[in-house]
Amino acid sequence: MKLKQSVASLSGIGAQTASRLNKLGIHVIQDLLFHLPLRYEDRTRVCPIASALPGMTVLVCGRVEFIDILPRGRKGLICRISDDTGFISLKFFHFSANQHNTLKPGTLISCFAEVRHGFAGLEMVHPNYQIITNPEDFTTEQRLTPVYPLTEGLSQATVRKAVKQALHLCLSDPALLTDWIPASLLKKFAYPSLAEAILTLHAPDETVTVEALQNGSVPALKRLAYEELLAHHLSLRKTKSNAKIWLAPQFTADKTAIQQFLNALPFSLTGAQNRVIAEIEADCLMPHPMMRLVQGDVGSGKTIVSAYAALLALSTGFQAAVMAPTELLAEQHKRNFSAWFAGFETQVVYLTGQLKGNARKEALQSLADGSAGIIIGTHALFQEAVQFHRLGLIIIDEQHRFGVHQRMALRVKGQQGDLRPHQLVMTATPIPRTLAMLQYSDLDISIIDELPPGRKPIVTSVIPAERRAEVIDRINSWVAKKRQVYWVCTLIEESDQLQCEAAEKTAEQLTLALPNVRVALIHGRMKNADKDAVMQAFKNHQLDLLVATTVIEVGVDVPNAGLMVIENPERLGLSQLHQLRGRVGRGDGDSYCLLMYQAPLSDTARQRLGILRDSNDGFVIAEKDLELRGPGEVMGTRQTGAINFKVADLARDADLLATIQQTGDQLLHESPEAIQALCDRWLGTSTDYAEV
Ligand code: ADP
Ligand code: MG
């Protein structure tokens, strides 16, 4: 098929250009069709100079009034042109003698560039210009000019020419390009066919404006964005079904062990925990790898659920690995798992980069010979040369910190012979259903939608920083009641160091302001042993007030700490704030969260903090955050590495997500061959990860 031929078969494309196109992911002719413009230039009409405003990118025509070389120091060529309506200056910092000679006064030229404020009125810097020798011959472009993503050594002209040929091929025989979107759907949304949509985006006709292309309201763009989102969704589903082909150790549920385990717990499980445990058990009793995501609000008790899964592995003679995003959290898991498995004949090993010498050798040895059944660590766990005796289960806590790719890579790393371990991931970040379609479609989802009994809702208030003195009084009386406090410092800078410095300062101030309160500091730059010591002292109530950076965000569990002050909450995402706040409200006493903002607040910020004050439900908060801040924030893509979409823009196209899964179902059912085709078309070689 012609569209599947190498781009080198097009005229004007030699081996070198082809290899440059390859760098952009363009290998065959069809790839050119899906190499969509980044933006467009409007050279379809001449703008009267008087109507050109700063910031506009326009085509103007005028006669040269004068041309001059700027004096030394500000070396450059300046040229002023005018039409019937006004004048504008053109500036060139690099120029040739020839340029100087041909732009003689009186010469008619057309220029295309962005208009800016200049020294003497408006100007264009390095405009794209042409000399018009015969005004009769001068024509404007018929269509908007596409501007393509390039790579070194490749020019717009080359790409435009190549795309033109590809479009020509495609139009000569539209059947070459299969339209996988069901006709009923095209009709329902009034979407154009695939070939039409592609033509519109590469060569928009006069009905399409640059603005419409930018704000995404052009149906052609919507349609392609839809198809692209669908392709990403389908590729995850493909990953899921591919993984089910692998074998996994079939766990057995050892009734005696389970009874022993449950009897030793200081509480009984909630209905939601029991339901999720049953879902996990059903998966692990099957001979194929479980890939399950457990979503549950902060404090809903996910850890014990994962420990139950580890118990299944252990009692079948397999090992379980628990991976946490921070050392702090890993240490906490180590304590919990050690307590829960104290009555069982196995070791719980904690492996960090800190562990050295003999201790390390012993830990590794116990994993290799199987005497350690549970290993806990950070993601470094899988980067190290750890040999497992028989790894049967991987537990990943606070999954949103790990990207899709890391998740995939893990599955392969844990492979033993032809067996792959079961995988259980846990997150406290509730992902709205629509976004889960794009992020978690490779996983089955269980939801713990119930908190352990006796939890009282956290009372949240929003107060300005001017009332700091009142807050400090409140801490005093709170500590007098033998309760503990967190004080969280945030900083917008991503810099660790600045965060830590700010926290250090705050800790000093609070120590002075609160002489009867035992204050300590914890931040990400402290040595692990020191962090651990502080955390342990806080847990033992040898400290009253813990000043912290957002390192305490995940997992930390001290039930007696029931008051949290968060400084500058307006700087954080709602879901992150909700997680932070989840450190309190873990015991049976009252608990409070004070969001101490820096005035003035923007309307959105005020609204966002209000949501947090009014709701304790992570799912509600995530949905609202999605509405207010867009999906990027909710998905935490900054940490996980955003999906690189070609057309789709999650902030702009979020409305498209609602029907993606349904269309996915329909395609799987009606035309399963569409899935690979769509993945090839949109994800190209990046579908590799789907194969692991
Ligand atoms: P998260 O879901 O945020 O990870 P954890 O697993 O840390 O929550 O549990 C929070 C706290 O609740 C822990 O102290 C845990 O021991 C306790 N917990 C878990 N399940 C129950 C339960 N069913 N009843 C009472 N307390 C529970
Ligand atoms: Mg947790």
XYZ file of C-alpha atoms and ligand atoms in Angstrom:
720
model
C 0.000 0.000 0.000
C 1.347 3.369 -1.043
C 0.904 5.126 2.295
C 3.006 2.448 3.971
C 5.983 3.115 1.711
C 9.048 4.821 3.063
C 9.115 8.604 2.874
C 12.265 8.203 0.821
C 10.033 7.148 -2.055
C 8.656 10.704 -2.326
C 10.226 13.062 -4.792
C 12.745 15.466 -3.350
C 13.478 13.313 -0.325
C 16.907 11.758 -0.253
C 18.437 9.502 2.339
C 19.572 12.409 4.492
C 16.186 14.144 4.613
C 14.535 10.795 5.237
C 16.743 10.161 8.236
C 15.934 13.623 9.586
C 12.238 12.902 9.186
C 12.811 9.623 11.012
C 13.979 11.648 13.993
C 10.504 13.172 14.123
C 8.969 9.713 14.111
C 8.132 9.971 10.417
C 9.053 6.782 8.601
C 6.337 5.983 6.097
C 4.224 8.313 3.993
C 1.233 7.921 6.264
C 3.244 9.332 9.171
C 3.449 12.627 7.284
C -0.335 12.855 7.272
C -0.295 12.624 11.051
C 2.558 15.077 11.449
C 0.231 17.940 12.137
C 1.068 21.639 12.134
C 2.080 23.266 15.389
C 0.423 26.495 14.340
C -0.634 28.446 11.263
C 0.289 31.690 9.597
C -2.293 33.766 7.860
C -0.941 35.007 4.549
C -4.310 34.883 2.896
C -4.905 38.608 3.106
C -2.908 41.805 3.207
C -3.344 43.780 6.374
C -3.442 47.588 6.058
C -0.474 48.802 8.094
C -2.687 51.021 10.239
C -4.689 47.972 11.342
C -1.631 46.008 12.442
C -1.386 45.858 16.218
C 1.469 44.678 18.423
C 1.261 40.939 18.924
C -0.453 40.255 15.590
C 1.393 38.192 12.990
C 0.378 39.642 9.646
C 1.145 40.138 6.007
C 1.670 43.773 4.994
C 2.586 45.356 1.661
C 4.296 48.697 1.233
C 6.941 50.740 -0.495
C 10.354 51.325 0.994
C 10.671 54.915 2.251
C 14.270 54.756 3.338
C 16.898 52.243 4.371
C 19.771 52.766 6.726
C 22.498 50.908 8.538
C 22.389 51.611 12.239
C 25.625 53.008 13.696
C 28.213 50.727 15.276
C 27.230 49.116 18.532
C 23.611 48.679 17.560
C 24.607 47.266 14.220
C 21.623 46.431 12.088
C 19.716 47.261 8.965
C 16.620 49.348 9.359
C 14.112 49.963 6.642
C 10.816 51.800 6.751
C 7.908 50.916 4.499
C 4.521 52.554 4.134
C 1.185 51.956 2.461
C -1.810 54.269 2.117
C -2.644 53.876 5.779
C 0.640 54.157 7.667
C 4.239 53.067 8.067
C 6.170 50.355 9.861
C 9.891 49.696 10.419
C 11.655 46.492 9.468
C 14.752 45.486 11.411
C 17.469 43.045 10.409
C 20.354 42.283 12.717
C 21.930 39.930 10.212
C 21.927 41.121 6.645
C 23.841 41.022 3.438
C 25.117 43.778 1.197
C 22.730 42.522 -1.427
C 19.801 43.072 0.884
C 20.922 46.622 1.433
C 21.105 47.183 -2.302
C 17.823 45.622 -3.365
C 15.609 47.300 -0.763
C 15.959 50.670 -2.459
C 13.495 53.444 -1.677
C 10.385 53.024 -3.809
C 10.645 49.216 -3.959
C 7.321 47.459 -3.325
C 7.609 44.545 -0.887
C 5.396 42.174 1.076
C 6.433 41.287 4.626
C 5.228 38.686 7.045
C 6.113 38.752 10.760
C 4.893 39.557 14.204
C 4.277 43.229 14.872
C 6.007 44.723 17.914
C 6.475 48.015 19.638
C 9.680 49.513 18.339
C 11.817 52.525 18.994
C 9.957 54.707 16.518
C 6.469 53.251 16.224
C 5.684 49.654 15.244
C 8.259 47.319 13.800
C 8.840 43.836 12.423
C 12.079 42.035 13.256
C 13.512 39.793 10.546
C 10.291 39.644 8.571
C 9.855 37.081 5.889
C 9.766 39.380 2.836
C 9.457 39.306 -0.900
C 10.108 42.002 -3.468
C 7.123 42.561 -5.730
C 8.404 43.467 -9.157
C 5.052 43.398 -10.866
C 2.057 44.281 -8.649
C -0.302 42.468 -11.066
C 1.421 39.176 -10.334
C 1.171 39.522 -6.592
C -1.256 37.074 -5.025
C -1.929 36.138 -1.442
C -2.035 32.514 -0.291
C -5.300 30.641 -0.783
C -5.017 28.799 2.486
C -3.487 29.303 5.916
C 0.181 28.364 5.925
C 0.963 25.407 8.212
C 4.000 25.586 10.474
C 5.325 22.115 11.300
C 7.460 20.814 14.134
C 10.976 20.492 12.734
C 14.279 18.998 13.666
C 17.785 20.153 12.919
C 18.575 20.336 9.215
C 14.938 20.218 8.156
C 13.169 23.275 6.721
C 9.491 24.188 6.680
C 9.628 24.137 2.893
C 10.883 20.543 2.805
C 8.249 19.310 5.224
C 5.479 21.241 3.473
C 6.472 19.758 0.135
C 6.578 16.240 1.550
C 3.220 16.629 3.274
C 1.697 17.975 0.073
C 2.716 14.834 -1.781
C 1.337 12.655 0.994
C -1.960 14.555 0.917
C -2.099 14.158 -2.835
C -1.695 10.406 -2.539
C -4.285 10.217 0.170
C -6.826 12.273 -1.753
C -6.291 10.327 -4.944
C -7.589 7.296 -3.129
C -9.313 8.026 0.202
C -9.796 4.302 0.755
C -6.073 4.080 1.513
C -6.715 5.639 4.870
C -9.120 3.540 6.853
C -11.480 5.553 8.980
C -11.863 3.543 12.168
C -14.236 5.875 13.948
C -17.700 4.302 13.678
C -19.901 6.118 11.178
C -22.645 6.496 13.764
C -20.283 8.454 15.965
C -19.112 10.706 13.138
C -22.721 11.486 12.483
C -23.591 12.075 16.104
C -20.809 14.609 16.670
C -20.931 15.975 13.105
C -17.270 15.051 12.645
C -15.705 15.047 9.175
C -14.207 11.865 7.750
C -10.564 11.136 8.508
C -9.296 12.227 5.091
C -11.283 15.451 5.237
C -10.089 16.207 8.740
C -6.473 15.682 7.771
C -6.818 17.854 4.721
C -8.412 20.615 6.784
C -5.593 20.654 9.296
C -2.748 20.619 6.770
C -4.397 22.997 4.351
C -7.276 24.843 6.003
C -9.675 26.398 3.534
C -11.098 29.892 3.789
C -13.839 28.875 6.226
C -11.281 28.075 8.926
C -9.620 30.784 10.995
C -6.382 30.709 12.925
C -8.327 31.466 16.132
C -10.638 28.492 15.640
C -7.632 26.253 15.086
C -6.017 27.552 18.241
C -9.009 27.209 20.511
C -9.737 23.768 19.135
C -13.295 24.432 17.992
C -12.693 23.201 14.444
C -14.540 19.880 14.032
C -11.586 18.441 12.096
C -9.362 19.068 15.089
C -11.877 17.673 17.567
C -12.238 14.579 15.505
C -8.511 13.926 15.336
C -8.075 14.714 19.030
C -10.835 12.218 19.742
C -9.145 9.587 17.634
C -5.824 10.225 19.323
C -7.261 9.957 22.836
C -9.020 6.798 21.757
C -5.722 5.377 20.484
C -4.037 6.023 23.837
C -6.918 4.442 25.677
C -6.867 1.404 23.411
C -3.134 0.953 23.743
C -3.524 0.656 27.521
C -6.311 -1.844 27.067
C -4.113 -3.781 24.717
C -1.377 -3.795 27.346
C -3.882 -5.163 29.778
C -5.041 -7.981 27.563
C -1.463 -8.775 26.497
C -0.408 -9.068 30.104
C -3.205 -11.523 30.781
C -1.521 -13.900 28.371
C 1.395 -14.263 30.797
C 1.422 -16.777 33.579
C 1.601 -15.876 37.219
C 1.962 -17.936 40.365
C -1.438 -19.179 41.431
C -1.833 -18.293 45.100
C -3.881 -20.386 47.470
C -5.877 -18.945 50.331
C -4.575 -20.636 53.480
C -7.535 -20.396 55.884
C -5.467 -20.962 59.033
C -2.886 -18.355 58.134
C -5.610 -15.869 57.245
C -7.385 -16.419 60.558
C -4.134 -16.008 62.463
C -3.394 -12.801 60.561
C -6.820 -11.240 61.058
C -7.052 -12.252 64.719
C -3.811 -10.455 65.480
C -5.092 -7.130 64.091
C -6.167 -4.532 66.663
C -9.265 -3.739 64.560
C -11.662 -5.502 62.257
C -11.720 -4.676 58.570
C -14.330 -2.364 57.070
C -16.852 -3.612 54.561
C -15.014 -1.795 51.783
C -11.690 -3.329 52.804
C -13.254 -6.787 52.806
C -14.770 -6.238 49.372
C -11.464 -5.081 47.887
C -9.620 -7.945 49.561
C -12.070 -10.355 47.919
C -11.381 -8.754 44.528
C -7.635 -9.106 45.062
C -7.964 -12.688 46.236
C -10.034 -13.636 43.199
C -7.292 -12.186 40.951
C -4.410 -13.898 42.740
C -6.032 -17.313 42.717
C -5.896 -17.128 38.918
C -2.833 -18.264 36.967
C -2.451 -14.865 35.232
C -0.892 -11.710 36.635
C -3.189 -9.490 38.627
C -2.888 -5.839 37.668
C -5.052 -4.020 40.081
C -5.231 -0.460 41.269
C -6.655 0.205 44.704
C -7.960 3.725 45.054
C -8.912 4.866 48.496
C -8.981 8.167 50.224
C -6.219 9.025 52.668
C -6.665 7.008 55.831
C -9.048 4.508 54.279
C -6.699 1.676 55.234
C -5.056 0.576 52.020
C -1.905 -0.726 53.664
C -3.561 -3.575 55.500
C -5.307 -4.572 52.276
C -1.949 -4.835 50.551
C -0.573 -6.796 53.511
C -3.372 -9.287 53.002
C -2.215 -9.765 49.415
C 1.322 -10.279 50.716
C -0.042 -12.931 53.076
C -1.515 -14.829 50.124
C 1.893 -14.783 48.439
C 3.703 -15.889 51.582
C 1.396 -18.750 52.385
C 1.833 -20.054 48.844
C 5.615 -19.913 49.214
C 6.229 -16.710 47.266
C 7.814 -13.399 48.177
C 6.227 -9.959 48.080
C 8.004 -6.680 47.332
C 6.571 -3.387 48.595
C 7.680 -0.217 46.873
C 7.028 3.229 48.347
C 7.750 6.642 46.841
C 9.738 8.003 49.796
C 12.060 6.551 52.420
C 9.830 7.944 55.128
C 6.905 5.976 53.873
C 8.962 2.881 53.213
C 10.134 2.951 56.818
C 6.589 3.243 58.042
C 5.566 0.254 55.951
C 8.510 -1.632 57.351
C 7.218 -1.026 60.881
C 3.634 -1.971 59.997
C 4.480 -5.089 58.032
C 6.949 -6.205 60.692
C 4.211 -5.943 63.316
C 1.556 -7.639 61.205
C 3.821 -10.521 60.222
C 5.491 -10.899 63.611
C 3.695 -14.198 64.237
C 4.770 -15.675 60.904
C 7.930 -17.514 60.099
C 9.452 -15.023 57.750
C 11.651 -11.956 57.761
C 10.587 -8.508 56.646
C 13.608 -6.912 55.006
C 14.047 -3.194 54.493
C 16.440 -2.356 51.707
C 17.686 1.165 51.103
C 20.733 2.748 49.568
C 21.783 3.460 53.159
C 22.263 -0.184 53.986
C 25.960 -1.061 53.634
C 28.491 -3.802 54.240
C 27.518 -6.973 56.010
C 24.001 -5.850 56.863
C 23.389 -5.364 53.192
C 24.938 -8.680 52.244
C 22.760 -10.441 54.770
C 19.601 -8.733 53.561
C 20.350 -9.658 49.953
C 21.205 -13.196 50.988
C 17.907 -13.621 52.839
C 16.055 -12.514 49.710
C 17.988 -14.858 47.499
C 17.521 -17.877 49.750
C 13.896 -17.059 50.518
C 14.202 -16.673 54.287
C 12.896 -13.111 53.809
C 9.353 -13.217 52.506
C 8.719 -9.504 52.353
C 11.004 -6.800 51.083
C 10.236 -3.113 51.484
C 11.999 -0.207 49.829
C 11.787 2.718 47.464
C 11.896 2.399 43.689
C 15.629 1.892 44.036
C 14.560 -1.634 44.891
C 14.244 -2.482 41.256
C 17.295 -0.661 40.087
C 19.510 -2.745 42.304
C 20.896 -6.169 41.696
C 18.363 -7.825 43.946
C 17.931 -11.528 43.366
C 14.649 -12.927 44.541
C 14.108 -16.497 45.531
C 10.522 -16.534 44.213
C 8.907 -13.141 43.741
C 5.146 -13.515 43.464
C 3.745 -10.080 44.169
C 4.748 -6.467 43.650
C 2.966 -3.833 45.722
C 3.393 -0.211 44.670
C 2.192 2.426 47.096
C 1.078 5.903 46.087
C 1.135 4.941 42.489
C 0.541 8.414 41.089
C 4.181 9.154 41.731
C 5.206 6.518 39.246
C 4.561 6.854 35.545
C 2.932 4.354 33.245
C 6.334 3.436 31.863
C 7.868 2.669 35.240
C 4.881 0.497 35.987
C 5.385 -1.414 32.752
C 9.108 -1.782 33.306
C 8.529 -3.274 36.727
C 6.377 -6.040 35.396
C 9.223 -7.201 33.220
C 11.867 -6.857 35.899
C 9.948 -9.034 38.282
C 9.758 -11.808 35.754
C 11.011 -15.240 36.843
C 11.191 -17.785 34.058
C 7.848 -17.673 32.346
C 6.068 -16.393 35.457
C 5.336 -12.757 36.074
C 4.450 -11.504 39.522
C 1.033 -10.156 40.422
C 0.928 -6.409 40.735
C -1.059 -4.320 43.156
C -0.861 -0.553 43.033
C -2.375 1.794 45.552
C -3.168 5.446 45.296
C -4.836 8.009 47.484
C -5.241 10.382 44.576
C -8.695 9.771 43.290
C -8.640 10.017 39.545
C -11.924 11.124 38.032
C -13.374 8.339 35.936
C -12.837 10.184 32.673
C -9.115 10.573 33.277
C -8.703 7.014 34.478
C -9.555 6.069 30.875
C -6.248 7.550 29.792
C -4.106 6.719 32.747
C -5.242 3.470 34.226
C -6.954 1.480 31.508
C -4.265 -1.146 31.801
C -5.396 -1.845 35.343
C -8.489 -3.197 37.054
C -9.706 -0.738 39.623
C -10.916 -1.387 43.172
C -12.180 1.416 45.343
C -12.144 1.587 49.144
C -14.993 4.020 49.611
C -15.377 3.821 53.373
C -13.243 5.086 56.231
C -12.594 3.001 59.349
C -15.283 3.625 61.971
C -14.950 6.411 64.504
C -13.218 8.841 62.189
C -14.616 12.304 62.593
C -14.465 14.594 59.615
C -11.587 17.060 59.647
C -12.817 20.600 60.281
C -11.065 22.830 57.779
C -10.903 26.615 57.940
C -9.453 29.128 55.543
C -7.711 32.049 57.265
C -5.413 34.876 56.199
C -1.784 34.912 57.305
C -2.403 38.129 59.265
C -4.045 35.961 61.902
C -0.864 34.045 62.550
C -0.786 35.148 66.204
C -4.205 33.589 66.791
C -3.018 30.387 65.164
C -0.017 30.302 67.473
C -2.321 30.734 70.503
C -4.394 27.889 69.246
C -1.341 25.657 69.021
C -0.506 26.493 72.625
C -3.874 25.427 73.949
C -3.940 22.372 71.677
C -0.601 21.172 72.978
C -1.812 21.845 76.541
C -4.469 19.227 75.789
C -1.657 16.748 75.103
C -2.357 16.717 71.377
C 0.176 17.173 68.582
C 0.468 19.497 65.616
C 1.861 19.598 62.082
C 2.945 22.858 60.525
C 3.492 22.482 56.802
C 5.586 24.953 54.822
C 5.076 25.136 51.099
C 6.932 27.067 48.503
C 6.080 27.467 44.888
C 9.672 26.925 43.800
C 10.395 23.358 42.934
C 13.684 23.834 44.697
C 14.230 21.463 47.544
C 16.770 23.721 49.132
C 14.512 26.775 49.318
C 11.732 24.667 50.775
C 14.035 23.382 53.463
C 15.376 26.828 54.266
C 11.866 28.196 54.648
C 10.954 25.333 56.931
C 14.102 25.912 58.999
C 13.192 29.578 59.471
C 9.636 28.752 60.435
C 10.836 26.185 62.932
C 13.124 28.780 64.539
C 10.328 31.333 64.767
C 7.874 28.867 66.226
C 10.410 27.640 68.761
C 10.741 31.228 69.976
C 7.025 31.949 69.881
C 6.080 28.717 71.661
C 8.479 28.210 74.578
C 6.356 25.450 76.147
C 6.065 23.440 72.986
C 8.591 20.851 71.851
C 9.254 21.796 68.230
C 11.152 19.764 65.651
C 11.824 20.036 61.974
C 11.696 17.472 59.193
C 12.550 18.021 55.551
C 13.736 16.214 52.486
C 17.389 17.180 52.794
C 17.930 15.625 56.187
C 19.790 12.339 56.533
C 17.448 9.390 56.626
C 18.589 8.372 60.067
C 17.802 11.881 61.338
C 14.418 11.933 59.637
C 13.643 8.566 61.106
C 14.674 9.710 64.586
C 12.457 12.805 64.378
C 9.528 10.823 63.049
C 9.920 8.210 65.725
C 10.115 10.857 68.463
C 6.990 12.525 67.111
C 5.206 9.216 67.014
C 6.240 8.548 70.638
C 4.953 11.987 71.632
C 8.367 13.221 72.682
C 7.627 16.144 70.369
C 4.530 18.345 70.120
C 4.939 20.302 66.936
C 6.451 19.024 63.744
C 7.406 21.642 61.179
C 7.641 19.954 57.819
C 7.910 20.480 54.114
C 5.566 18.531 51.886
C 7.700 15.411 52.511
C 5.047 14.368 54.985
C 2.476 14.373 52.220
C 2.114 10.667 51.826
C 1.331 8.000 54.289
C 2.667 9.382 57.567
C 0.487 8.096 60.375
C 0.393 9.635 63.870
C -3.177 9.473 65.224
C -2.583 11.870 68.139
C -1.617 14.659 65.749
C -4.972 16.286 65.101
C -4.128 19.845 64.102
C -2.457 20.845 60.887
C -1.503 24.305 59.744
C -0.732 24.609 56.049
C 1.021 27.777 55.012
C 0.316 29.199 51.559
C -2.104 26.465 50.565
C -2.969 28.472 47.457
C 0.284 27.223 45.953
C -0.671 23.568 45.950
C -3.129 21.467 43.987
C -6.349 20.517 45.725
C -5.606 16.819 45.625
C -2.203 17.406 47.158
C -3.730 19.545 49.901
C -6.299 16.878 50.552
C -3.504 14.333 50.919
C -1.584 16.549 53.291
C -4.671 17.158 55.352
C -5.163 13.407 55.546
C -2.255 13.256 58.040
C -4.741 14.436 60.663
C -8.105 12.898 61.433
C -6.509 9.505 61.990
C -7.427 9.068 65.633
C -10.733 9.208 67.449
C -10.403 12.835 68.681
C -11.398 15.989 66.840
C -9.140 17.230 64.122
C -8.574 20.517 62.386
C -6.846 21.860 59.345
C -6.048 25.560 59.062
C -5.340 26.777 55.550
C -3.351 29.942 56.181
C -3.210 31.856 52.933
C -1.330 34.913 51.862
C -3.768 37.679 50.890
C -4.881 38.703 48.339
C -6.362 35.552 46.872
C -7.534 35.280 43.285
C -11.159 34.288 42.735
C -10.169 30.827 41.585
C -7.875 30.340 44.551
C -10.649 31.401 46.913
C -13.035 29.002 45.215
C -10.535 26.168 45.372
C -9.805 26.567 49.061
C -13.556 26.764 49.647
C -13.974 23.358 48.030
C -11.464 21.931 50.436
C -13.179 23.536 53.403
C -16.560 22.167 52.348
C -15.646 18.620 51.377
C -13.714 15.753 52.893
C -14.307 13.488 49.921
C -11.229 13.033 47.758
C -13.289 12.102 44.711
C -15.436 15.214 44.908
C -12.311 17.305 45.354
C -10.588 15.736 42.359
C -13.619 16.313 40.125
C -13.746 19.964 41.158
C -10.007 20.354 40.673
C -10.427 18.926 37.216
C -13.038 21.568 36.440
C -11.000 24.423 37.829
C -7.445 23.579 36.923
C -7.624 21.057 34.126
C -6.425 17.477 33.885
C -2.683 18.142 33.916
C -2.827 19.110 37.565
C -5.092 16.289 38.590
C -3.105 13.623 36.825
C 0.056 14.925 38.385
C 1.711 14.716 35.016
C 4.485 16.956 36.202
C 5.809 14.074 38.230
C 4.953 11.283 35.880
C 5.952 12.730 32.531
C 3.026 13.878 30.474
C 1.782 11.876 27.539
C 2.937 13.664 24.423
C -0.142 14.182 22.364
C 0.076 15.271 18.757
C -3.286 16.966 18.517
C -5.169 16.461 21.740
C -4.821 18.949 24.532
C -6.327 17.649 27.729
C -7.168 21.084 29.046
C -8.949 21.990 25.840
C -10.413 18.623 24.897
C -11.467 17.261 28.275
C -15.070 17.133 27.036
C -14.072 14.400 24.588
C -13.109 11.956 27.318
C -16.661 11.167 28.356
C -17.359 8.731 25.518
C -13.865 7.337 24.895
C -14.335 4.154 26.846
C -17.672 3.415 25.253
C -16.235 3.886 21.768
C -13.312 1.696 22.831
C -15.756 -1.047 23.798
C -17.545 -0.707 20.490
C -14.324 -1.011 18.487
C -13.094 -4.003 20.481
C -16.381 -5.649 19.723
C -17.024 -4.617 16.121
C -13.585 -4.160 14.610
C -10.790 -5.475 16.816
C -8.343 -4.991 13.952
C -8.774 -1.236 14.459
C -6.852 -1.308 17.704
C -3.419 -2.088 16.342
C -4.031 0.176 13.375
C -4.970 3.129 15.566
C -2.045 2.556 17.890
C 0.374 2.431 14.952
C -1.157 5.524 13.485
C -1.063 7.668 16.626
C 1.520 6.224 18.951
C 3.949 5.022 16.307
C 7.024 3.459 17.816
C 6.115 4.643 21.308
C 3.688 1.721 21.492
C 6.729 -0.355 22.404
C 5.840 -0.166 26.040
C 2.544 -1.846 25.324
C 4.476 -5.001 24.540
C 6.142 -5.565 27.892
P -4.026 4.822 53.707
O -5.182 4.264 52.966
O -4.021 6.306 53.698
O -2.722 4.221 53.271
P -3.402 3.463 56.147
O -3.315 2.126 55.559
O -2.141 4.146 56.507
O -4.265 4.414 55.230
O -4.364 3.391 57.399
C -4.624 4.511 58.188
C -4.807 4.112 59.634
O -6.015 3.402 59.803
C -3.709 3.212 60.142
O -3.392 3.603 61.444
C -4.361 1.841 60.109
O -3.785 0.963 61.048
C -5.789 2.164 60.472
N -6.793 1.232 59.980
C -6.784 0.568 58.803
N -7.897 -0.185 58.687
C -8.625 0.001 59.796
C -9.885 -0.506 60.269
N -10.597 -1.340 59.522
N -10.313 -0.088 61.459
C -9.596 0.788 62.194
N -8.404 1.280 61.832
C -7.923 0.914 60.627
Mg -0.929 4.801 52.528
